[in-house]
Every structure is written in C-alpha cells, then in structure tokens.
Amino acid sequence: MSHSHEHDHEASAAISNRVKHLIGTLERRGILTESQVDATIHSFLSKARPANGFRVVARAWVDGEFKQRLLTDATSAVGELGVDLSHWAPVRIRAVENTHALHNVIVCTLCSCYPLSLLGPSPTWYKSEAYRSRVVRDPRSVLDEFGVRLAPDKEVRVWDSTSELRYFVVPERPAGTGSLSEAELGELVTTNGLIGTALV
Ligand code: FE
C-alpha cells in the first residue's frame, strides 16, 4: 500500500508540473492567464454538488418518461432539470440503472474521472489505487466492505469512466416510499448510491 501511495504522489506531482508548464506557455503566448483558469474552475465547482445528482434520481423515480430519457441520453435529460453541465472539456454522462437483477458500480481505473457536475468532488477512496484496481477484479468483495450485500444471483457490472464519458448509477427506489414527495425522495439518495457503493 505504501508503495502504491508513493506512486500516486509521484504521478500527481508529474501531472501538476505538466499543468504548470502548460499554463505558463499559454500565459506567455497571451492566450489566457492562470487567474482565468482558476476562475473557470471555481465557477464550475461552485455549481457541482451532490444535490444535483440526488435531484436527478428522485425525478427518475417519480417520472418514468424522464427516466427513459435519462437512460437514453443522460446529458440532455439532466440539462432539462437545469443542472449546469458546462465544463472545461466536453463531457458526456451516462446513467446506468440498478434493477432487482443488476447492480452497477462506477470507477475510473486510469485516474479519477467522475461525474463532477452531478456529484461534486469525488471521495478520496474513489481516487485510491486500492479501489480502482480491486473493484474491477472483485467488485463483490469491495461492495461487501461498503456494506452492500448482494444476492448471489444478482449480476454486478463495473463501468470504467473516462474523461469524455462519465457514468452514474440510478439506484432502485427503496420499498415503502410510495407516499414520499420528490423532494423527500431526493433526501434518501447518497453520493455512494450514485457511485454504486451503497444501495441508495
Ligand atoms: Fe480518470
């Protein structure tokens, strides 16, 4: 673990140096300034919060037609709810639905790609080498450690995100929630539920 941790630090130092070099080049050529880059990132992150994702899931639970549009083209369906998906790079998002027969879980095996606009910054464990490598090889054990115990006959699918295409999970609507309002349903949803490391 300590070895891979050091490796992560080396990798992030290398990326950080490349970013500094790139921004320096852009500044020298008069294309943009570091403060413009910072302002863009801050503006994006100020709108990127998990409440966006919770709202999308609650709407899908109460509105079957919205859910179909969400599963067909999540980028445009999420846009219908007024969630700002503008980003510093083109990103498509895709919703994957949990059912009684299927449980989905997301990862970025290469680095830490994540549906930031819907969920805000990712949890530290999501970026860890341990999660990224183990959830692909043995998703059931990892899910078990998160307290998600699945029936043996339930299929588990792991979705590997990229910088261009990022997944999120639509959990199953919990039983006994028929009388709850859409807003109350949204309060049941958790960040881990949208990653697939919780049932809701
Ligand atoms: Fe990544």
Coordinates of C-alpha atoms and ligand atoms in Angstrom, one line a residue:
M1 CA 0.0 0.0 0.0
S2 CA 2.8 2.5 0.9
H3 CA 4.5 1.8 -2.4
S4 CA 1.3 2.5 -4.4
H5 CA 0.7 5.5 -2.3
E6 CA 4.1 6.9 -3.2
H7 CA 3.4 6.1 -6.8
D8 CA 0.2 8.1 -6.6
H9 CA 2.1 11.0 -5.2
E10 CA 4.8 10.8 -7.9
A11 CA 2.1 10.6 -10.6
S12 CA 0.2 13.6 -9.2
A13 CA 3.4 15.7 -8.9
A14 CA 4.2 14.9 -12.6
I15 CA 0.7 16.0 -13.6
S16 CA 1.0 19.1 -11.5
N17 CA 4.3 20.0 -13.2
R18 CA 2.8 19.5 -16.7
V19 CA -0.2 21.7 -15.8
K20 CA 2.1 24.4 -14.5
H21 CA 4.2 24.2 -17.7
L22 CA 1.1 24.3 -19.9
I23 CA -0.4 27.3 -18.1
G24 CA 3.0 29.1 -18.3
T25 CA 3.1 28.5 -22.0
L26 CA -0.5 29.8 -22.5
E27 CA 0.3 32.9 -20.4
R28 CA 3.5 33.7 -22.3
R29 CA 1.6 33.4 -25.6
G30 CA -1.1 35.7 -24.3
I31 CA -3.9 33.1 -24.7
L32 CA -5.1 33.0 -21.1
T33 CA -3.9 33.7 -17.6
E34 CA -3.7 31.5 -14.6
S35 CA -6.3 33.6 -12.8
Q36 CA -8.7 32.9 -15.7
V37 CA -8.1 29.2 -15.3
D38 CA -8.7 29.5 -11.6
A39 CA -11.9 31.5 -12.1
T40 CA -13.3 28.9 -14.5
I41 CA -12.6 26.0 -12.1
H42 CA -14.1 27.9 -9.2
S43 CA -17.2 28.8 -11.1
F44 CA -17.7 25.2 -12.2
L45 CA -17.1 23.7 -8.8
S46 CA -19.4 26.1 -7.1
K47 CA -22.3 24.6 -9.1
A48 CA -21.0 21.0 -8.9
R49 CA -22.7 19.5 -5.9
P50 CA -24.2 16.1 -5.0
A51 CA -27.7 17.7 -4.6
N52 CA -27.8 17.8 -8.4
G53 CA -27.4 14.1 -8.6
F54 CA -29.9 13.4 -5.9
R55 CA -32.5 15.6 -7.7
V56 CA -32.0 13.7 -10.9
V57 CA -32.5 10.3 -9.3
A58 CA -35.6 11.5 -7.4
R59 CA -37.1 12.8 -10.7
A60 CA -36.3 9.5 -12.4
W61 CA -38.1 7.6 -9.6
V62 CA -41.3 9.6 -9.9
D63 CA -41.4 10.2 -13.7
G64 CA -41.0 7.1 -15.9
E65 CA -40.7 9.1 -19.1
F66 CA -37.9 11.2 -17.6
K67 CA -36.2 8.1 -16.5
Q68 CA -36.3 6.7 -20.1
R69 CA -34.9 9.9 -21.4
L70 CA -32.2 9.8 -18.7
L71 CA -31.2 6.2 -19.6
T72 CA -31.2 7.0 -23.3
D73 CA -29.3 10.4 -23.2
A74 CA -28.4 11.5 -19.7
T75 CA -26.5 14.6 -20.9
S76 CA -29.7 16.1 -22.3
A77 CA -32.1 14.8 -19.7
V78 CA -30.0 16.2 -16.9
G79 CA -29.9 19.5 -18.8
E80 CA -33.8 19.5 -18.6
L81 CA -33.5 19.9 -14.8
G82 CA -31.3 23.0 -15.2
V83 CA -28.2 21.3 -14.0
D84 CA -25.3 23.2 -15.5
L85 CA -23.1 20.6 -17.3
S86 CA -20.8 23.2 -18.8
H87 CA -17.2 22.0 -18.2
W88 CA -13.7 22.9 -19.2
A89 CA -13.8 19.9 -21.6
P90 CA -16.6 18.2 -23.5
V91 CA -18.1 15.5 -21.2
R92 CA -20.9 13.2 -21.8
I93 CA -22.6 11.5 -18.9
R94 CA -24.4 8.2 -18.9
A95 CA -26.9 6.8 -16.4
V96 CA -26.9 3.1 -15.5
E97 CA -29.9 1.8 -13.7
N98 CA -29.9 -0.7 -10.9
T99 CA -32.7 -3.3 -11.0
H100 CA -33.6 -6.4 -9.0
A101 CA -31.3 -8.4 -11.3
L102 CA -28.4 -6.0 -11.8
H103 CA -26.2 -3.8 -9.6
N104 CA -23.9 -1.2 -11.2
V105 CA -20.8 0.4 -9.8
I106 CA -18.5 3.1 -11.3
V107 CA -14.8 3.6 -11.3
C108 CA -12.1 5.2 -13.2
T109 CA -9.3 2.6 -13.5
L110 CA -6.9 5.0 -15.1
C111 CA -7.2 8.0 -12.8
S112 CA -10.2 9.6 -11.1
C113 CA -12.8 10.6 -13.8
Y114 CA -16.1 11.2 -12.1
P115 CA -19.4 12.9 -12.8
L116 CA -18.3 16.1 -11.0
S117 CA -21.2 18.3 -12.2
L118 CA -23.7 15.8 -10.6
L119 CA -21.8 14.8 -7.5
G120 CA -19.2 17.4 -6.7
P121 CA -15.6 16.5 -6.0
S122 CA -15.1 12.7 -5.6
P123 CA -14.4 10.9 -2.3
T124 CA -10.8 10.2 -1.5
W125 CA -11.3 6.5 -1.7
Y126 CA -12.7 6.8 -5.2
K127 CA -9.2 8.0 -6.3
S128 CA -7.3 5.4 -4.4
E129 CA -5.3 2.8 -6.2
A130 CA -6.9 0.1 -4.0
Y131 CA -10.4 0.9 -5.0
R132 CA -9.6 1.4 -8.7
S133 CA -7.8 -1.9 -9.1
R134 CA -9.9 -4.0 -6.7
V135 CA -13.4 -3.0 -7.8
V136 CA -12.7 -4.3 -11.3
R137 CA -11.2 -7.6 -10.2
D138 CA -13.5 -8.4 -7.3
P139 CA -16.4 -6.0 -7.1
R140 CA -18.4 -8.1 -4.7
S141 CA -15.7 -8.1 -2.0
V142 CA -15.3 -4.3 -2.4
L143 CA -19.1 -3.8 -2.2
D144 CA -19.3 -6.1 0.8
E145 CA -16.7 -3.8 2.6
F146 CA -19.1 -0.9 1.9
G147 CA -21.9 -2.8 3.5
V148 CA -23.6 -3.6 0.2
R149 CA -24.5 -7.3 0.3
L150 CA -26.0 -8.5 -2.9
A151 CA -27.9 -11.7 -3.7
P152 CA -25.5 -14.3 -5.2
D153 CA -27.6 -14.4 -8.4
K154 CA -27.5 -10.6 -8.9
E155 CA -25.3 -9.5 -11.8
V156 CA -22.7 -6.8 -11.0
R157 CA -21.5 -4.5 -13.7
V158 CA -18.5 -2.2 -13.3
W159 CA -18.4 0.9 -15.6
D160 CA -15.0 2.4 -16.3
S161 CA -15.2 6.2 -16.7
T162 CA -13.1 8.2 -19.0
S163 CA -12.5 12.0 -19.3
E164 CA -15.1 12.1 -22.1
L165 CA -17.7 9.7 -20.8
R166 CA -18.7 9.5 -17.1
Y167 CA -21.2 7.2 -15.6
F168 CA -23.5 7.5 -12.6
V169 CA -25.8 4.9 -11.1
V170 CA -29.6 5.3 -10.7
P171 CA -30.3 3.3 -7.6
E172 CA -33.5 1.3 -7.1
R173 CA -36.3 3.2 -5.4
P174 CA -36.5 1.8 -1.9
A175 CA -39.6 -0.2 -1.0
G176 CA -42.2 1.6 1.1
T177 CA -41.5 5.1 -0.3
G178 CA -44.7 5.4 -2.3
S179 CA -46.1 8.2 -0.2
L180 CA -42.9 10.4 -0.3
S181 CA -42.7 13.6 -2.3
E182 CA -40.0 14.0 -4.9
A183 CA -38.1 16.3 -2.6
E184 CA -38.3 13.8 0.2
L185 CA -37.1 11.0 -2.1
G186 CA -34.1 13.2 -3.1
E187 CA -33.1 13.3 0.6
L188 CA -32.8 9.5 0.7
V189 CA -30.2 9.4 -2.1
T190 CA -26.5 9.4 -1.2
T191 CA -23.3 10.1 -3.1
N192 CA -22.2 6.4 -2.6
G193 CA -25.6 5.4 -4.0
L194 CA -24.8 7.2 -7.3
I195 CA -21.3 5.6 -7.4
G196 CA -22.8 2.2 -6.7
T197 CA -21.1 1.6 -3.3
A198 CA -24.4 2.0 -1.5
L199 CA -27.9 0.7 -2.4
V200 CA -29.4 4.2 -2.3
Ligands
FE1 FE -9.9 9.3 -14.7

